[in-house]
Amino acid sequence: MSVTAPAPKRIELSLPALHPEQERILRESSRFNVIRAGRRFGKSTLGRHVLMNAALQMAPVAWVAPTYKRLTPQWREICATLNPVIARRSEEEKHIDLIGHGGEIDFWSCDGGGFPGEGRKYKLIVCDEVAMLGSDLERIWTRSLRPCLTDLQGGAWFLSTSKAASSYFTQMYSWGQGERPEWKSWQMRTADNPYILPSEIAAAKQDLPAAAFLQEFEGDAVSFSGSVFTNLEQAIVDAPLPEQYERWAQQRSWMAPETEFFIGCDWAGAGRRAGGDFTAFVTMAKDGTICAIERFKADFALQRVRLAGLVSRFRPAAVLAEENSIGAPMLSALRASGISVQGWTATNATKHKAVEALALGFEEGRVKIYDVENRAVLLAELMSFEATSLPNGMTRFAAPSGGHDDLVVACFLAYLASHRPRVGECAWSPI
Ligand SMILES: Nc1ncnc2c1ncn2[C@@H]1O[C@H](COP(=O)(O)OP(=O)(O)O)[C@@H](O)[C@H]1O
Ligand SMILES: [Mg+2]
């Protein structure tokens, strides 16, 4: 008796076609591949493409994301695309077995800073959003991922924007530029994705300072270092402060918002360096003109007296001051004396935002610095202000070691205050 096996069923799958630059990368690819590209270039799309193709050739493969949150959209996309050929899927384990023998996909996230899939064997690993792994990348790659590829002589893809340009990722990128035989790397721009409208990119360019734009959209590794505030020359006006500002301060009409003033305060001892640092106040008019720059050393009571003096001089629409540590009791004491102050909590994230806003203000020529007292100190601080990429992918903004950034902080607080939604007029009392 002869049994004829049923003819295998043919299943048609449609994987999305690659765009020309993705095609080129695939053609040029090697065993280990590094793509440094602007946001929305199509990194993840290409990553899914190579991963699914490898799995369809009946190999075990893995997708690695920095966090669970970043993992799930890719899991969903791949499940949807491969749906007709999935034999078994575990939502809980984030694992897919394909029809046939050997094709399987694991999805791992490195939330705890480690790779939970140690000891597995893979033909291919795609690591997405690698910059977010920060300094964990080196350990995760050398200790955990690389050994998973040994048995099957597997390959890997590393995908990221260029944030954390100084990290291990940058090193991998340079291996791909001819330093190591099995490595290839590419740098791509968002604009290389034909599915992204050029108008979207142009709009983003307007909203971001140049350095941030280069990182996010050009995939460029320029770090912010030394060039946080650009176009400072354009802000400098070599003339005394026009007298109308002082006049507005005293006679200003509450009906004329263009005559409003805003004060940013950085308390001495309220942050990075306790002792020995300066209190800084920057007063800015609504039109971005810096009208007064104060920088001095004083005890807490005197700092408040100086602020009260400035408040009675400019009658600001808002005063924004650091609220961390010593800031909170300072704010309470000021409010008790009738000065209305808004609090600002300094974190890496809030500072990042505020610095970026001020940097954009300078870049677009919206800030003017006349020849007022302490101008040279402010300019020196602005020029030396640094951004350092941290291993966790964040950026730390501060003065170079040994330097000061009190006036930069006061300046971005004044700028922030002038762009904040209004709570109400600032009450003031001459003390
Ligand atoms: N080959 C392609 N065909 C169609 N759309 C694509 C292609 N590559 C990318 N896209 C689209 O471009 C956008 C960004 O792609 P994505 O892979 O998420 O970029 P990245 O991971 O670089 O940020 C998405 O909307 C995606 O659908
Ligand atoms: Mg992506």
Short mmCIF file of C-alpha atoms and ligand atoms in Angstrom, two decimals, residues 43-44 74 128-129, ligand 2:
data_model
loop_
_atom_site.label_atom_id
_atom_site.label_comp_id
_atom_site.label_asym_id
_atom_site.label_seq_id
_atom_site.Cartn_x
_atom_site.Cartn_y
_atom_site.Cartn_z
CA LYS A 43 15.51 51.18 10.68
CA SER A 44 12.93 49.09 12.49
CA GLN A 74 7.49 45.34 16.90
CA ASP A 128 16.70 48.04 17.99
CA GLU A 129 17.15 51.50 19.57
MG MG B 2 12.46 52.35 15.08
#
